Coordinates of C-alpha atoms and ligand atoms in Angstrom, one line a residue:
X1 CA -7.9 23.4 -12.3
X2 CA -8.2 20.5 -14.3
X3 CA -9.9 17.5 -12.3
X4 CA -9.9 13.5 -12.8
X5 CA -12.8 12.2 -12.1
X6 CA -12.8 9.0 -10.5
X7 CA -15.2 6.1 -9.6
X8 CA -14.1 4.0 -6.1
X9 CA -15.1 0.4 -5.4
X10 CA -14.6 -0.7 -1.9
X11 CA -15.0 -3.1 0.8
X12 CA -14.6 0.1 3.3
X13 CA -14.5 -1.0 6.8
X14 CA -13.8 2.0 8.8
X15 CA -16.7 2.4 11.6
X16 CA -16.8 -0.9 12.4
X17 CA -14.9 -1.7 15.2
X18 CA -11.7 -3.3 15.5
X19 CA -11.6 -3.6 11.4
X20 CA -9.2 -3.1 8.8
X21 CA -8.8 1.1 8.2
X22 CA -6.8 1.3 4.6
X23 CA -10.2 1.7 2.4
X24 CA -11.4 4.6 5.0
X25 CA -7.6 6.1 4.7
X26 CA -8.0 5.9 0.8
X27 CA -11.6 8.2 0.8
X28 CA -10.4 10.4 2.6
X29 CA -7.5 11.1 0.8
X30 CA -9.7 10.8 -2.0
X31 CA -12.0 13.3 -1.0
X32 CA -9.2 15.8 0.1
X33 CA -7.3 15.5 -3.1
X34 CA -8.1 19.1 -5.5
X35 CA -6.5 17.0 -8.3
X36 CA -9.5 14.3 -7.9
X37 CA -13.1 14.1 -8.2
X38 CA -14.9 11.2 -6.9
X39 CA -18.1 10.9 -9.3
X40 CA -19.1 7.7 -7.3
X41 CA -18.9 5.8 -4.5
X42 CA -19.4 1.4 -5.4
X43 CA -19.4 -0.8 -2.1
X44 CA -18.8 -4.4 -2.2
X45 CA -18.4 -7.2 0.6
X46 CA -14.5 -8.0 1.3
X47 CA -13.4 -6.6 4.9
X48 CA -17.0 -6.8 6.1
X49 CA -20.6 -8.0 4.8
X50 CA -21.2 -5.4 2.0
X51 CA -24.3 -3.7 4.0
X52 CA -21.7 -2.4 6.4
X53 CA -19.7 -1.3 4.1
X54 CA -22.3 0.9 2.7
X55 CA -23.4 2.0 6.1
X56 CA -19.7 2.5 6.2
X57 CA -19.1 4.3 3.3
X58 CA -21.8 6.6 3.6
X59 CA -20.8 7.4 7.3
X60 CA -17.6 8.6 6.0
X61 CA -19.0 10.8 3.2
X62 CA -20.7 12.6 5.6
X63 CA -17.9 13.0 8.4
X64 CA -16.0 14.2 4.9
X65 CA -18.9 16.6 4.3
X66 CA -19.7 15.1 1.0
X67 CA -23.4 13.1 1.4
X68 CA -24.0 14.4 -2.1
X69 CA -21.7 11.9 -3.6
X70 CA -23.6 9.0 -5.5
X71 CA -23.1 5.6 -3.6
X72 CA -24.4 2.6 -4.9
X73 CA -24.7 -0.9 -2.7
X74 CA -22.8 -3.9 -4.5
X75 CA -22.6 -7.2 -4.5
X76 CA -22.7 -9.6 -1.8
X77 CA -21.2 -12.5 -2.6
X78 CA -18.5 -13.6 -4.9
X79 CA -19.5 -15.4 -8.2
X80 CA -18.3 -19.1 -7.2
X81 CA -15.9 -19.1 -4.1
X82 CA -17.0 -20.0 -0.7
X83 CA -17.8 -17.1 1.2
X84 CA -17.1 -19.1 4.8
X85 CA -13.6 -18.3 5.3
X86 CA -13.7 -14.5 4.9
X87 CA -17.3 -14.5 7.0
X88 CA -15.3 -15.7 9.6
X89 CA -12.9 -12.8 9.5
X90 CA -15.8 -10.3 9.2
X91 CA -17.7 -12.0 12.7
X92 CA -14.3 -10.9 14.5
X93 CA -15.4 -7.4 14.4
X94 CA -18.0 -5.2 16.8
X95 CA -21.4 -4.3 15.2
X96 CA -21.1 -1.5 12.4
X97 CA -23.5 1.3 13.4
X98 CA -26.1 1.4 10.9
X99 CA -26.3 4.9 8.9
X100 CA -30.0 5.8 8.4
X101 CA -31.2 5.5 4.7
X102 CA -30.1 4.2 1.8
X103 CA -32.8 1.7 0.8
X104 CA -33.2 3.5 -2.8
X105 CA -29.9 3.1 -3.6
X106 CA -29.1 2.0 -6.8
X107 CA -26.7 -0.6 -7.3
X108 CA -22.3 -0.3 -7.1
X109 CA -22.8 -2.2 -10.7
X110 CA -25.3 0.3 -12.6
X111 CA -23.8 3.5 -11.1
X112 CA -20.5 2.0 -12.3
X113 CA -21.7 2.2 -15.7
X114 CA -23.5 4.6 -15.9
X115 CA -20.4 7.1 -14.2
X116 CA -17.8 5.8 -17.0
X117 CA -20.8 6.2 -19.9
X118 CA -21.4 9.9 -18.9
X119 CA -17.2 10.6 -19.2
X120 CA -16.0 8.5 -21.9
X121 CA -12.3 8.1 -21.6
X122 CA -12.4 9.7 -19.1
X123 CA -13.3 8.2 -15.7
X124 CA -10.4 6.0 -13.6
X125 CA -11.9 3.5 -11.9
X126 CA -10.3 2.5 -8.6
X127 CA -11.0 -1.2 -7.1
X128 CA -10.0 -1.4 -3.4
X129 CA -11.7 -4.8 -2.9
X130 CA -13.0 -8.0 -4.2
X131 CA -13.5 -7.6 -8.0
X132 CA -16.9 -8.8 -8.0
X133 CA -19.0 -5.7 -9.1
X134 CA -16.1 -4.9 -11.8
X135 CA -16.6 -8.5 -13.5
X136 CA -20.2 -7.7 -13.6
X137 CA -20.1 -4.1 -15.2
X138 CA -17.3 -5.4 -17.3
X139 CA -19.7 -8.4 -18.6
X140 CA -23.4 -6.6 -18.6
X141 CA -21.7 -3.4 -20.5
X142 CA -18.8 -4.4 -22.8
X143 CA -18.6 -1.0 -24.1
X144 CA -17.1 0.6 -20.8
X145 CA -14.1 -1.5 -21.1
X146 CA -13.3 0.7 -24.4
X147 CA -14.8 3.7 -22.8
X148 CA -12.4 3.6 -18.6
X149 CA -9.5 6.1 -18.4
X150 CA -8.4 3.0 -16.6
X151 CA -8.4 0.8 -13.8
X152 CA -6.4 0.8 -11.3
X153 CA -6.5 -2.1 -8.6
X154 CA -5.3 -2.7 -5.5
X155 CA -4.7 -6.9 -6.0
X156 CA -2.7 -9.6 -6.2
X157 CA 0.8 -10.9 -5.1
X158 CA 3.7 -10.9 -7.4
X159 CA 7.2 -11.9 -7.2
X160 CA 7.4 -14.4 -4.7
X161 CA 8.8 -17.5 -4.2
X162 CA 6.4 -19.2 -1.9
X163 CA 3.4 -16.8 -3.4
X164 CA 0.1 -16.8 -0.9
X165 CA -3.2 -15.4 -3.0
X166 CA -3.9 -11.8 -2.2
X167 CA -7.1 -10.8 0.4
X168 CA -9.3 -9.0 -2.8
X169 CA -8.2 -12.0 -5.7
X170 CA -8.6 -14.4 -3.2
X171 CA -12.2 -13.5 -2.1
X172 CA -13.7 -13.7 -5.8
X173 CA -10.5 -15.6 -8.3
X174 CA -13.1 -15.7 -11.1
X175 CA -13.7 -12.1 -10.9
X176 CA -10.4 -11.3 -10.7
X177 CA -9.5 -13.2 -13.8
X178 CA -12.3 -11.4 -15.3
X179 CA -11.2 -8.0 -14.5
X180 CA -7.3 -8.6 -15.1
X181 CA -7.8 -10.5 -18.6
X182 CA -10.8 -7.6 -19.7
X183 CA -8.6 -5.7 -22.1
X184 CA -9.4 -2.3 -20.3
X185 CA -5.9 -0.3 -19.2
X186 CA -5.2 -1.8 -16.1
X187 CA -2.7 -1.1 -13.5
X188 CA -2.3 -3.6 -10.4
X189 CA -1.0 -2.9 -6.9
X190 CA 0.0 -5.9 -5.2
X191 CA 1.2 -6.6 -1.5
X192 CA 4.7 -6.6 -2.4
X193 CA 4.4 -3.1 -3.1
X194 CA 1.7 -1.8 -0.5
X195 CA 3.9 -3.7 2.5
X196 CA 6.6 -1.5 2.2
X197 CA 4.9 1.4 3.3
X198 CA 4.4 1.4 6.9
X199 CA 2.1 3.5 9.1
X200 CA 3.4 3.9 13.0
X201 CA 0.9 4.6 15.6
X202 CA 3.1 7.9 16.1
X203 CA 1.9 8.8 12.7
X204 CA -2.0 8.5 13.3
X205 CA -1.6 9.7 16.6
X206 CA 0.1 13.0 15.3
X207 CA -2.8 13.6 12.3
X208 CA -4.8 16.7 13.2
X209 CA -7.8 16.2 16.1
X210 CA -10.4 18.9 14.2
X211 CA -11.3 16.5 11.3
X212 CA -14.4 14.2 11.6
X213 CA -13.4 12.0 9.6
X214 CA -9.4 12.1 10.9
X215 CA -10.8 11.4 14.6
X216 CA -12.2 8.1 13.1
X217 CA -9.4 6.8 11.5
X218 CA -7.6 7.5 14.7
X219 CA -9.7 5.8 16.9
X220 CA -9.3 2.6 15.1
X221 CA -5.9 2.5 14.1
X222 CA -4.3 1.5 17.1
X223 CA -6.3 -1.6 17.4
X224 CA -6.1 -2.6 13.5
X225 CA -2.5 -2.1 14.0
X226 CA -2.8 -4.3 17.2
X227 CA -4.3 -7.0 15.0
X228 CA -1.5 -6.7 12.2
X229 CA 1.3 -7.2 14.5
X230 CA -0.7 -10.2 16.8
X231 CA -1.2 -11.8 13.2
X232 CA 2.4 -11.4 12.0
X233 CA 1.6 -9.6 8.9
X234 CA 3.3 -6.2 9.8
X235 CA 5.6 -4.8 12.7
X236 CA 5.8 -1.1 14.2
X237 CA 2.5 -0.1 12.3
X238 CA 0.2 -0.8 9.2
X239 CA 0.4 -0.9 6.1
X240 CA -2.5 1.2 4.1
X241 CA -2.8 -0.8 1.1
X242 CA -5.9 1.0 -0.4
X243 CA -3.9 4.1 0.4
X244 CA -1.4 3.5 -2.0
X245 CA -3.7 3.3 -4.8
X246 CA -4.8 6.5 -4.3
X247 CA -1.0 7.5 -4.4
X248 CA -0.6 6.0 -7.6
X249 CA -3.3 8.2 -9.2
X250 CA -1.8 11.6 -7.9
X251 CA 1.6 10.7 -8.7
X252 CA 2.5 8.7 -11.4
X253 CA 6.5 8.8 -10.9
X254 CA 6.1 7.2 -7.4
X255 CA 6.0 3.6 -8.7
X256 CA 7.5 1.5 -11.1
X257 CA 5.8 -0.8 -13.4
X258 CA 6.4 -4.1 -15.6
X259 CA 4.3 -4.9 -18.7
X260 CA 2.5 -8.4 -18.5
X261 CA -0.5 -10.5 -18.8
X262 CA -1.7 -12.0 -15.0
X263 CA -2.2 -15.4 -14.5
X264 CA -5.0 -15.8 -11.3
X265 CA -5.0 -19.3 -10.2
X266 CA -8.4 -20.9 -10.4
X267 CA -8.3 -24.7 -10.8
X268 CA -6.3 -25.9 -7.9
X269 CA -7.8 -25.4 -4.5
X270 CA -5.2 -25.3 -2.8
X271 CA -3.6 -22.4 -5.3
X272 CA -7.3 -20.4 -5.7
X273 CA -6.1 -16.6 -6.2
X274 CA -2.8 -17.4 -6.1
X275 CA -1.3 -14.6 -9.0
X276 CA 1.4 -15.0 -11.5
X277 CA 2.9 -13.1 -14.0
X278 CA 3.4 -14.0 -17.4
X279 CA 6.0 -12.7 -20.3
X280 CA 4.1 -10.8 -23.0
X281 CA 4.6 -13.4 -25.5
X282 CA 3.4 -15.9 -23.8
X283 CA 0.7 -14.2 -22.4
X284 CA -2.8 -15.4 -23.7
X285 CA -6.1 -14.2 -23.4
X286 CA -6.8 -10.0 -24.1
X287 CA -5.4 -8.4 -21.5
X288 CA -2.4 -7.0 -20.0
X289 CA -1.6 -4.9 -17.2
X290 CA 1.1 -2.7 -15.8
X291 CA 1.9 -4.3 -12.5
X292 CA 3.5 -2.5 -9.8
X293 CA 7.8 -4.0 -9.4
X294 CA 9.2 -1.0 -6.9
X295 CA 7.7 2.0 -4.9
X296 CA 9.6 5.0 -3.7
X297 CA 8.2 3.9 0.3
X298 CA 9.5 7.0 2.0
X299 CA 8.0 9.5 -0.5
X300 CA 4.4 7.6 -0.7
X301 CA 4.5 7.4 2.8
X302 CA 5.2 11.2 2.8
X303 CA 2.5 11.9 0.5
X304 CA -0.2 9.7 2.5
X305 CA 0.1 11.4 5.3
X306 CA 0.1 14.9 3.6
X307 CA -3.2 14.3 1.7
X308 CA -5.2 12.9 4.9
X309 CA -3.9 16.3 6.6
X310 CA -5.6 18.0 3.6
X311 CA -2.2 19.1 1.9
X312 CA -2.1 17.0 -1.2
X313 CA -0.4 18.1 -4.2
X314 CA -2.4 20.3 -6.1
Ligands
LIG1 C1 -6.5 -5.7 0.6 O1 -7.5 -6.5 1.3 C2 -8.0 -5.8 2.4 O2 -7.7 -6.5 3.5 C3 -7.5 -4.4 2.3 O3 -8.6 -3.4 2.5 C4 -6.9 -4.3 0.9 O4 -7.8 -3.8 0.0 C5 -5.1 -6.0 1.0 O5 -4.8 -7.4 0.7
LIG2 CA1 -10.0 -2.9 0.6

């Protein structure tokens, strides 16, 4: 069977308590997908400080039975933006149980690189967080820009008419600029899209109980989902943004896209990370990006829930 490999960058989260659970939902189906194979794990800070996300990430590999997969630990900060408004999201959350090791890891940055360089053209990298270790790579080794299948991001906020900035653009706007202007073939995700695909607490509750890494995901979605509906952002479950993502790459026909370049808002304080789309023609800068409009929400949904029970489309 043909194979696409795939390098991840994520703020993962799951196995710290009380956190958000879509990056976790997203490896796993990542992991249990025959159609995909992850060449390399990237972690970056976002949904909590980026050493727990490694610990994080490399918890999960191992409930998944895959500790042989590369990680690399990213970067901790964003390039310019104040990091005090998200550090206080990320001291809402229990301690993250340290996984022992690690300390020779290379960084989310170099093993980046160095996974697209060893599969030119070949290699679809998938950002599930701040965009801070992409800018980097994307700056330090011009060459992989030419040499990604493609990226596909889960970022942004398109389409509305009283537009808030988006969790991953807002956390680093110069990165995201960076990565959504690079010229590399880009696909973007936004909320609009990722919010219509709901996740009850019936449908966690009813994923199988023999999976190490299902149990986890079950144990903490009730309280994320808790958290969504006290904050107003969802009702009758969660949405699994980083989830979707992973949709998008095993099946293509699921969403529909627009061609344009991506405006991130960087000047205006009060606007920072705020997204916009602009017509091609008046589009400036390199790149463009096919941006999520419309997703099928029944049939992703479907498909989520299939892959973390180990039947995804082969
Ligand atoms: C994005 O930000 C984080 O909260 C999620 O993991 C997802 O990547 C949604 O805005
Ligand atoms: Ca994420």
């Amino acid at each position: 069977m043909m194979t696409q490999p795939v390098f991840v960058d994520t703020d993962i989260s799951l196995g710290t308590p009380g956190a958000e659970i879509d990056d976790g939902a997203a490896l796993i189906m990542l992991m249990h997908a025959p159609t995909l194979d992850v060449r390399g794990v990237g972690t970056v800070y976002g949904n909590v400080p980026v050493e727990q996300a490694t610990h994080n990430a490399r918890r999960l590999l191992s409930r998944l039975g895959h500790e042989e997969t590369p990680v690399g630990r990213g970067v901790g900060l964003p390039l310019i933006e104040d990091p005090s408004w998200f550090a206080e999201w990320q001291s809402r959350y229990g301690p993250t149980p340290p996984w022992p090791g690690g300390d020779t890891l290379p960084t989310a940055v170099e093993l980046l690189i160095e996974t697209v360089r060893a599969a030119p053209g070949e290699v679809s990298v998938l950002a599930l967080g701040p965009l801070t270790n992409l800018a980097i790579a994307a700056r330090l080794a011009p060459d992989i820009v030419h040499s990604v299948r493609e990226v596909v991001a889960m970022g942004g906020s398109f389409g509305h008419a009283a537009p808030t900035a988006e969790f991953n653009v807002r956390c680093d706007p110069e990165a995201a600029h960076i990565v959504f202007s690079a010229g590399w073939p880009l696909r973007l995700l936004g909320l609009e899209v990722t919010r219509q695909v709901l996740f009850s607490r019936h449908d966690f509750a009813r994923l199988p109980d023999d999976d190490r890494a299902l149990r986890l995901l079950k144990s903490q979605a009730p309280g994320w989902i808790d958290v969504v509906e006290a904050e107003g952002w969802e009702e009758g479950g969660c949405a699994l943004h980083d989830a979707v993502a992973v949709a998008a790459l095993l099946d293509e026909t699921l969403i529909t896209y627009v061609n344009a370049s991506v405006n991130v808002e960087l000047a205006d304080p009060a606007r920072r990370g705020i997204t916009a789309l602009k017509p091609l023609e008046e589009g400036q800068g390199n790149g463009t990006a096919r941006v999520a409009v419309a997703i099928e929400a029944d049939r992703c949904h479907d498909l989520i829930l299939s892959c973390l029970e180990r039947k995804c489309p082969s």
